PDB file of C-alpha atoms in Angstrom:
ATOM      1  CA  MET A   1      80.021 104.676  79.979  1.00 77.00           C
ATOM      2  CA  LEU A   2      81.124 102.845  83.091  1.00 81.00           C
ATOM      3  CA  TYR A   3      81.713 106.206  84.998  1.00 87.00           C
ATOM      4  CA  ARG A   4      78.166 107.457  84.107  1.00 90.00           C
ATOM      5  CA  SER A   5      76.730 104.148  85.279  1.00 92.00           C
ATOM      6  CA  ALA A   6      78.621 104.222  88.423  1.00 93.00           C
ATOM      7  CA  ALA A   7      77.570 107.886  89.160  1.00 94.00           C
ATOM      8  CA  LYS A   8      74.014 106.989  88.635  1.00 95.00           C
ATOM      9  CA  ALA A   9      74.349 103.812  90.986  1.00 96.00           C
ATOM     10  CA  PHE A  10      75.880 106.123  93.723  1.00 97.00           C
ATOM     11  CA  THR A  11      73.037 108.588  93.459  1.00 97.00           C
ATOM     12  CA  LYS A  12      70.625 105.618  94.011  1.00 97.00           C
ATOM     13  CA  GLY A  13      72.563 103.992  96.623  1.00 97.00           C
ATOM     14  CA  ALA A  14      73.257 107.387  98.489  1.00 98.00           C
ATOM     15  CA  LYS A  15      69.445 107.655  99.111  1.00 97.00           C
ATOM     16  CA  GLU A  16      69.688 104.873 101.580  1.00 97.00           C
ATOM     17  CA  ALA A  17      72.689 106.417 103.528  1.00 97.00           C
ATOM     18  CA  PRO A  18      73.910 106.243 106.207  1.00 98.00           C
ATOM     19  CA  TYR A  19      74.968 102.491 105.885  1.00 98.00           C
ATOM     20  CA  ASP A  20      76.223 100.600 108.897  1.00 98.00           C
ATOM     21  CA  ALA A  21      79.335  99.630 106.786  1.00 98.00           C
ATOM     22  CA  ILE A  22      80.778  99.562 103.320  1.00 98.00           C
ATOM     23  CA  ILE A  23      82.727  96.722 101.821  1.00 98.00           C
ATOM     24  CA  VAL A  24      85.999  97.737 100.006  1.00 98.00           C
ATOM     25  CA  PRO A  25      87.703  94.858  98.049  1.00 97.00           C
ATOM     26  CA  GLY A  26      91.531  94.410  98.421  1.00 96.00           C
ATOM     27  CA  PHE A  27      94.219  95.063  95.999  1.00 95.00           C
ATOM     28  CA  PRO A  28      97.878  93.860  96.086  1.00 95.00           C
ATOM     29  CA  TYR A  29     100.524  95.887  97.878  1.00 96.00           C
ATOM     30  CA  ASN A  30     104.212  95.264  97.223  1.00 93.00           C
ATOM     31  CA  GLY A  31     105.655  97.146  99.904  1.00 94.00           C
ATOM     32  CA  GLY A  32     106.682 100.297  98.049  1.00 92.00           C
ATOM     33  CA  LYS A  33     104.418 103.294  96.724  1.00 91.00           C
ATOM     34  CA  TRP A  34     100.831 102.325  96.647  1.00 93.00           C
ATOM     35  CA  ASP A  35      99.066 101.523  93.346  1.00 92.00           C
ATOM     36  CA  MET A  36      96.556 103.907  91.613  1.00 93.00           C
ATOM     37  CA  VAL A  37      93.794 101.292  92.487  1.00 93.00           C
ATOM     38  CA  LEU A  38      94.629 101.226  96.148  1.00 94.00           C
ATOM     39  CA  GLN A  39      94.761 105.003  96.042  1.00 95.00           C
ATOM     40  CA  LEU A  40      91.340 105.212  94.530  1.00 95.00           C
ATOM     41  CA  ARG A  41      89.530 102.646  96.650  1.00 96.00           C
ATOM     42  CA  ILE A  42      91.027 103.890 100.039  1.00 97.00           C
ATOM     43  CA  HIS A  43      90.373 107.635  99.325  1.00 97.00           C
ATOM     44  CA  TRP A  44      86.916 106.777  98.359  1.00 98.00           C
ATOM     45  CA  ALA A  45      86.297 104.737 101.566  1.00 98.00           C
ATOM     46  CA  TYR A  46      87.660 107.724 103.548  1.00 98.00           C
ATOM     47  CA  TYR A  47      85.430 110.006 101.635  1.00 98.00           C
ATOM     48  CA  LEU A  48      82.340 108.022 102.279  1.00 98.00           C
ATOM     49  CA  TYR A  49      83.170 107.751 106.072  1.00 98.00           C
ATOM     50  CA  SER A  50      84.067 111.414 106.355  1.00 98.00           C
ATOM     51  CA  LYS A  51      80.909 112.556 104.611  1.00 98.00           C
ATOM     52  CA  GLY A  52      78.643 110.341 106.710  1.00 98.00           C
ATOM     53  CA  TYR A  53      77.527 107.902 104.112  1.00 98.00           C
ATOM     54  CA  THR A  54      78.887 104.925 106.321  1.00 98.00           C
ATOM     55  CA  LYS A  55      79.395 104.493 109.732  1.00 98.00           C
ATOM     56  CA  ASN A  56      82.135 101.705 109.422  1.00 98.00           C
ATOM     57  CA  ILE A  57      84.516 100.308 106.819  1.00 98.00           C
ATOM     58  CA  ILE A  58      85.152  96.700 106.228  1.00 98.00           C
ATOM     59  CA  PHE A  59      88.308  96.145 103.964  1.00 98.00           C
ATOM     60  CA  SER A  60      88.582  92.660 102.382  1.00 98.00           C
ATOM     61  CA  GLY A  61      91.520  90.465 101.163  1.00 97.00           C
ATOM     62  CA  GLY A  62      94.158  88.082 102.284  1.00 96.00           C
ATOM     63  CA  ALA A  63      97.760  87.988 101.169  1.00 96.00           C
ATOM     64  CA  VAL A  64      96.958  86.964  97.449  1.00 94.00           C
ATOM     65  CA  ALA A  65      99.747  88.423  95.262  1.00 94.00           C
ATOM     66  CA  THR A  66     102.284  89.603  97.665  1.00 96.00           C
ATOM     67  CA  PRO A  67     103.286  88.741 101.411  1.00 96.00           C
ATOM     68  CA  TYR A  68     101.014  91.691 102.536  1.00 97.00           C
ATOM     69  CA  ILE A  69      97.518  90.906 103.826  1.00 98.00           C
ATOM     70  CA  GLU A  70      95.643  93.332 101.571  1.00 97.00           C
ATOM     71  CA  SER A  71      92.748  94.289 103.967  1.00 98.00           C
ATOM     72  CA  ARG A  72      95.318  95.133 106.784  1.00 98.00           C
ATOM     73  CA  VAL A  73      97.243  97.347 104.469  1.00 98.00           C
ATOM     74  CA  MET A  74      94.053  99.219 103.388  1.00 98.00           C
ATOM     75  CA  ALA A  75      92.919  99.570 107.037  1.00 98.00           C
ATOM     76  CA  ASN A  76      96.361 101.046 107.931  1.00 98.00           C
ATOM     77  CA  TYR A  77      96.124 103.585 105.178  1.00 98.00           C
ATOM     78  CA  ALA A  78      92.577 104.542 106.093  1.00 98.00           C
ATOM     79  CA  GLU A  79      93.460 104.930 109.738  1.00 98.00           C
ATOM     80  CA  ALA A  80      96.364 107.187 108.560  1.00 98.00           C
ATOM     81  CA  LEU A  81      94.011 109.401 106.605  1.00 98.00           C
ATOM     82  CA  GLY A  82      91.850 109.835 109.743  1.00 97.00           C
ATOM     83  CA  VAL A  83      89.267 107.077 109.949  1.00 98.00           C
ATOM     84  CA  PRO A  84      89.311 105.787 113.836  1.00 98.00           C
ATOM     85  CA  ARG A  85      90.455 102.246 114.098  1.00 98.00           C
ATOM     86  CA  GLU A  86      87.347 101.194 116.096  1.00 98.00           C
ATOM     87  CA  HIS A  87      85.320 102.018 112.855  1.00 98.00           C
ATOM     88  CA  LEU A  88      87.678  99.858 110.550  1.00 98.00           C
ATOM     89  CA  PHE A  89      87.339  96.118 110.088  1.00 98.00           C
ATOM     90  CA  THR A  90      89.207  93.538 107.978  1.00 98.00           C
ATOM     91  CA  GLU A  91      88.026  90.335 106.391  1.00 98.00           C
ATOM     92  CA  GLU A  92      91.146  88.290 105.694  1.00 97.00           C
ATOM     93  CA  LYS A  93      89.842  85.095 104.057  1.00 95.00           C
ATOM     94  CA  ALA A  94      89.112  86.192 100.526  1.00 95.00           C
ATOM     95  CA  GLN A  95      91.214  85.391  97.633  1.00 92.00           C
ATOM     96  CA  HIS A  96      88.763  86.382  94.856  1.00 93.00           C
ATOM     97  CA  SER A  97      86.564  89.421  94.267  1.00 94.00           C
ATOM     98  CA  THR A  98      83.347  87.508  94.814  1.00 96.00           C
ATOM     99  CA  GLU A  99      84.749  86.088  97.957  1.00 96.00           C
ATOM    100  CA  ASN A 100      85.498  89.751  98.963  1.00 97.00           C
ATOM    101  CA  VAL A 101      81.845  90.780  98.769  1.00 97.00           C
ATOM    102  CA  TYR A 102      80.263  87.749 100.193  1.00 98.00           C
ATOM    103  CA  TYR A 103      82.643  87.025 103.143  1.00 98.00           C
ATOM    104  CA  SER A 104      82.701  90.758 104.055  1.00 98.00           C
ATOM    105  CA  TYR A 105      78.797  90.732 104.082  1.00 98.00           C
ATOM    106  CA  ARG A 106      78.875  87.795 106.374  1.00 98.00           C
ATOM    107  CA  LEU A 107      81.331  89.471 108.598  1.00 98.00           C
ATOM    108  CA  GLY A 108      79.238  92.613 108.648  1.00 98.00           C
ATOM    109  CA  LYS A 109      76.075  90.421 109.681  1.00 97.00           C
ATOM    110  CA  ASP A 110      78.222  88.822 112.513  1.00 96.00           C
ATOM    111  CA  LEU A 111      79.109  92.279 113.705  1.00 97.00           C
ATOM    112  CA  GLY A 112      75.521  93.249 113.772  1.00 97.00           C
ATOM    113  CA  PHE A 113      75.474  95.394 110.757  1.00 98.00           C
ATOM    114  CA  SER A 114      72.161  95.367 108.787  1.00 96.00           C
ATOM    115  CA  LYS A 115      72.594  98.084 106.054  1.00 98.00           C
ATOM    116  CA  ILE A 116      75.698  97.202 104.062  1.00 98.00           C
ATOM    117  CA  ALA A 117      76.969  98.627 100.604  1.00 98.00           C
ATOM    118  CA  LEU A 118      79.791  97.861  98.235  1.00 98.00           C
ATOM    119  CA  SER A 119      82.194 100.541  97.498  1.00 98.00           C
ATOM    120  CA  THR A 120      84.722 100.120  94.745  1.00 96.00           C
ATOM    121  CA  ASP A 121      85.867 101.414  91.454  1.00 94.00           C
ATOM    122  CA  PRO A 122      83.325 101.477  88.430  1.00 94.00           C
ATOM    123  CA  ILE A 123      84.983  98.450  86.602  1.00 92.00           C
ATOM    124  CA  GLN A 124      84.709  96.403  89.619  1.00 93.00           C
ATOM    125  CA  THR A 125      81.260  97.477  90.408  1.00 95.00           C
ATOM    126  CA  SER A 126      80.103  96.568  86.984  1.00 92.00           C
ATOM    127  CA  TYR A 127      80.500  92.935  87.515  1.00 90.00           C
ATOM    128  CA  MET A 128      80.063  92.716  91.162  1.00 95.00           C
ATOM    129  CA  ARG A 129      76.596  94.228  90.931  1.00 95.00           C
ATOM    130  CA  LYS A 130      75.653  91.125  88.803  1.00 95.00           C
ATOM    131  CA  PHE A 131      76.883  88.838  91.412  1.00 95.00           C
ATOM    132  CA  ILE A 132      74.914  90.655  94.105  1.00 97.00           C
ATOM    133  CA  LYS A 133      71.746  90.563  91.811  1.00 96.00           C
ATOM    134  CA  LYS A 134      72.157  86.890  90.973  1.00 96.00           C
ATOM    135  CA  TYR A 135      72.095  85.836  94.604  1.00 96.00           C
ATOM    136  CA  GLU A 136      69.809  88.499  95.879  1.00 97.00           C
ATOM    137  CA  LEU A 137      72.099  89.697  98.457  1.00 98.00           C
ATOM    138  CA  PRO A 138      70.799  92.786 100.310  1.00 98.00           C
ATOM    139  CA  ILE A 139      73.910  94.827  99.535  1.00 98.00           C
ATOM    140  CA  GLY A 140      73.665  98.357  98.212  1.00 98.00           C
ATOM    141  CA  LEU A 141      76.065 100.108  95.812  1.00 98.00           C
ATOM    142  CA  LEU A 142      78.158 103.210  96.551  1.00 98.00           C
ATOM    143  CA  PRO A 143      80.617 103.101  93.691  1.00 97.00           C
ATOM    144  CA  THR A 144      83.561 105.649  92.995  1.00 96.00           C
ATOM    145  CA  VAL A 145      82.275 108.818  91.307  1.00 96.00           C
ATOM    146  CA  ILE A 146      85.429 109.873  89.385  1.00 93.00           C
ATOM    147  CA  ASP A 147      84.387 113.531  89.097  1.00 94.00           C
ATOM    148  CA  THR A 148      84.153 113.654  92.745  1.00 95.00           C
ATOM    149  CA  VAL A 149      87.545 111.961  93.203  1.00 94.00           C
ATOM    150  CA  LYS A 150      89.135 114.677  90.993  1.00 93.00           C
ATOM    151  CA  THR A 151      88.293 117.267  93.635  1.00 95.00           C
ATOM    152  CA  LEU A 152      89.925 115.354  96.409  1.00 94.00           C
ATOM    153  CA  ASN A 153      93.494 115.364  97.749  1.00 94.00           C
ATOM    154  CA  VAL A 154      94.338 111.770  96.922  1.00 94.00           C
ATOM    155  CA  TYR A 155      97.830 111.823  98.729  1.00 95.00           C
ATOM    156  CA  GLU A 156      99.570 108.637 100.100  1.00 96.00           C
ATOM    157  CA  PRO A 157      99.756 109.092 103.820  1.00 96.00           C
ATOM    158  CA  LYS A 158     102.503 107.593 106.043  1.00 96.00           C
ATOM    159  CA  ALA A 159     101.363 104.252 107.275  1.00 96.00           C
ATOM    160  CA  GLU A 160     103.085 101.370 109.033  1.00 95.00           C
ATOM    161  CA  HIS A 161     102.326  97.948 107.624  1.00 97.00           C
ATOM    162  CA  SER A 162     104.432  95.578 109.637  1.00 96.00           C
ATOM    163  CA  ASN A 163     101.195  94.133 111.008  1.00 96.00           C
ATOM    164  CA  ALA A 164     100.122  93.177 107.617  1.00 97.00           C
ATOM    165  CA  VAL A 165     103.084  90.974 106.587  1.00 97.00           C
ATOM    166  CA  VAL A 166     102.678  87.239 106.307  1.00 95.00           C
ATOM    167  CA  LYS A 167     105.937  86.079 108.223  1.00 86.00           C
ATOM    168  CA  GLU A 168     106.267  82.589 106.976  1.00 89.00           C
ATOM    169  CA  GLY A 169     104.961  80.199 104.338  1.00 90.00           C
ATOM    170  CA  PHE A 170     103.450  82.642 101.904  1.00 90.00           C
ATOM    171  CA  VAL A 171     102.872  81.433  98.327  1.00 89.00           C
ATOM    172  CA  LYS A 172     101.176  83.666  95.928  1.00 89.00           C
ATOM    173  CA  LEU A 173      97.982  82.633  94.523  1.00 85.00           C
ATOM    174  CA  SER A 174      99.160  82.559  90.761  1.00 85.00           C
ATOM    175  CA  ASP A 175     101.465  79.854  91.991  1.00 87.00           C
ATOM    176  CA  LYS A 176      99.089  77.750  93.756  1.00 85.00           C
ATOM    177  CA  GLU A 177      96.372  78.064  91.156  1.00 84.00           C
ATOM    178  CA  GLY A 178      96.271  78.074  87.315  1.00 88.00           C
ATOM    179  CA  PHE A 179      94.434  80.680  85.175  1.00 85.00           C
ATOM    180  CA  PHE A 180      91.260  78.658  85.044  1.00 83.00           C
ATOM    181  CA  LYS A 181      91.114  77.816  88.466  1.00 86.00           C
ATOM    182  CA  ARG A 182      91.607  81.335  89.631  1.00 87.00           C
ATOM    183  CA  PHE A 183      88.920  82.333  86.989  1.00 81.00           C
ATOM    184  CA  ARG A 184      86.497  80.051  88.706  1.00 86.00           C
ATOM    185  CA  GLY A 185      87.401  81.602  91.990  1.00 85.00           C
ATOM    186  CA  THR A 186      86.570  85.094  90.564  1.00 81.00           C
ATOM    187  CA  MET A 187      83.266  83.637  89.424  1.00 81.00           C
ATOM    188  CA  GLY A 188      82.449  82.628  92.927  1.00 86.00           C
ATOM    189  CA  LYS A 189      82.899  78.853  92.405  1.00 89.00           C
ATOM    190  CA  TYR A 190      84.846  78.347  95.736  1.00 93.00           C
ATOM    191  CA  ILE A 191      82.504  80.297  98.263  1.00 96.00           C
ATOM    192  CA  VAL A 192      81.339  78.492 101.196  1.00 96.00           C
ATOM    193  CA  TRP A 193      77.629  79.707 101.526  1.00 97.00           C
ATOM    194  CA  HIS A 194      75.243  79.955 104.396  1.00 97.00           C
ATOM    195  CA  GLU A 195      71.986  78.377 103.542  1.00 97.00           C
ATOM    196  CA  GLU A 196      70.041  81.439 104.477  1.00 96.00           C
ATOM    197  CA  ASP A 197      71.806  83.615 101.993  1.00 97.00           C
ATOM    198  CA  LEU A 198      70.734  81.291  99.074  1.00 97.00           C
ATOM    199  CA  LYS A 199      67.178  82.337  98.490  1.00 95.00           C
ATOM    200  CA  LYS A 200      66.637  80.032  95.525  1.00 96.00           C
ATOM    201  CA  ALA A 201      66.287  76.103  95.891  1.00 96.00           C
ATOM    202  CA  LYS A 202      68.311  75.554  92.896  1.00 96.00           C
ATOM    203  CA  TYR A 203      71.369  77.342  94.345  1.00 96.00           C
ATOM    204  CA  ARG A 204      70.992  75.465  97.630  1.00 96.00           C
ATOM    205  CA  ARG A 205      70.995  72.246  95.714  1.00 95.00           C
ATOM    206  CA  ARG A 206      73.832  73.151  93.582  1.00 95.00           C
ATOM    207  CA  TYR A 207      75.957  74.225  96.465  1.00 95.00           C
ATOM    208  CA  LYS A 208      74.936  71.593  99.096  1.00 94.00           C
ATOM    209  CA  ASP A 209      78.536  70.304  99.396  1.00 95.00           C
ATOM    210  CA  ARG A 210      79.871  73.822 100.223  1.00 95.00           C
ATOM    211  CA  MET A 211      77.046  75.198 102.282  1.00 96.00           C
ATOM    212  CA  ILE A 212      76.550  75.788 106.010  1.00 95.00           C
ATOM    213  CA  PRO A 213      73.077  74.606 107.038  1.00 94.00           C
ATOM    214  CA  SER A 214      70.821  77.096 108.769  1.00 87.00           C
ATOM    215  CA  SER A 215      70.403  74.636 111.655  1.00 79.00           C
ATOM    216  CA  GLU A 216      74.303  74.569 112.073  1.00 75.00           C
ATOM    217  CA  GLN A 217      74.632  78.178 111.857  1.00 62.00           C
ATOM    218  CA  SER A 218      71.925  78.680 114.691  1.00 53.00           C
ATOM    219  CA  GLY A 219      73.689  76.257 116.768  1.00 51.00           C
ATOM    220  CA  ASN A 220      76.878  78.177 116.483  1.00 52.00           C
ATOM    221  CA  ASN A 221      75.429  81.508 117.508  1.00 49.00           C
TER     222      ASN A 221
END
């Protein structure tokens, strides 16, 4: 059911292609063989780039569960697959999936990208689309189509990840935050918003203590 929903969402999102950039949320890497989720997200991002659905890729994620900065690891793999480095960008603040989406969206705006889509696996797409809809973010969807992935050669390319290792002071998120605090993070409870992105007054009131006012943002540009 999720796969069919993702395929339908992709067909709809593809009508708006090409996008200036796609957002690809991170996933932990432990220094060994890559995980199946990493494999899926990175190869799908490469597919979208190689087929012209997007001009750039924003990988998102800091060092959350291991000392490896997730977005850098993913960018290294994507470059090894054949995406030119100048079309790869990393967002390295995010610790939770909602932060992956929002902070990457903000990075894309800062880079001058106007058409942005989220590209991830069907499971993550299913709940991130609710987040996007709730806050009326102008982010399209290009979720993984599993039937298409089955036709691809999803091999693990040789990639160097020394640039992705946190050398000192790493503490994994689960040692810093309990389950309920991490769950709140997944629900977007720690996002620092830009006022211009909160379309509804109730959200501007609710998040006023972690919101960057439009006047301040204008002054920084």
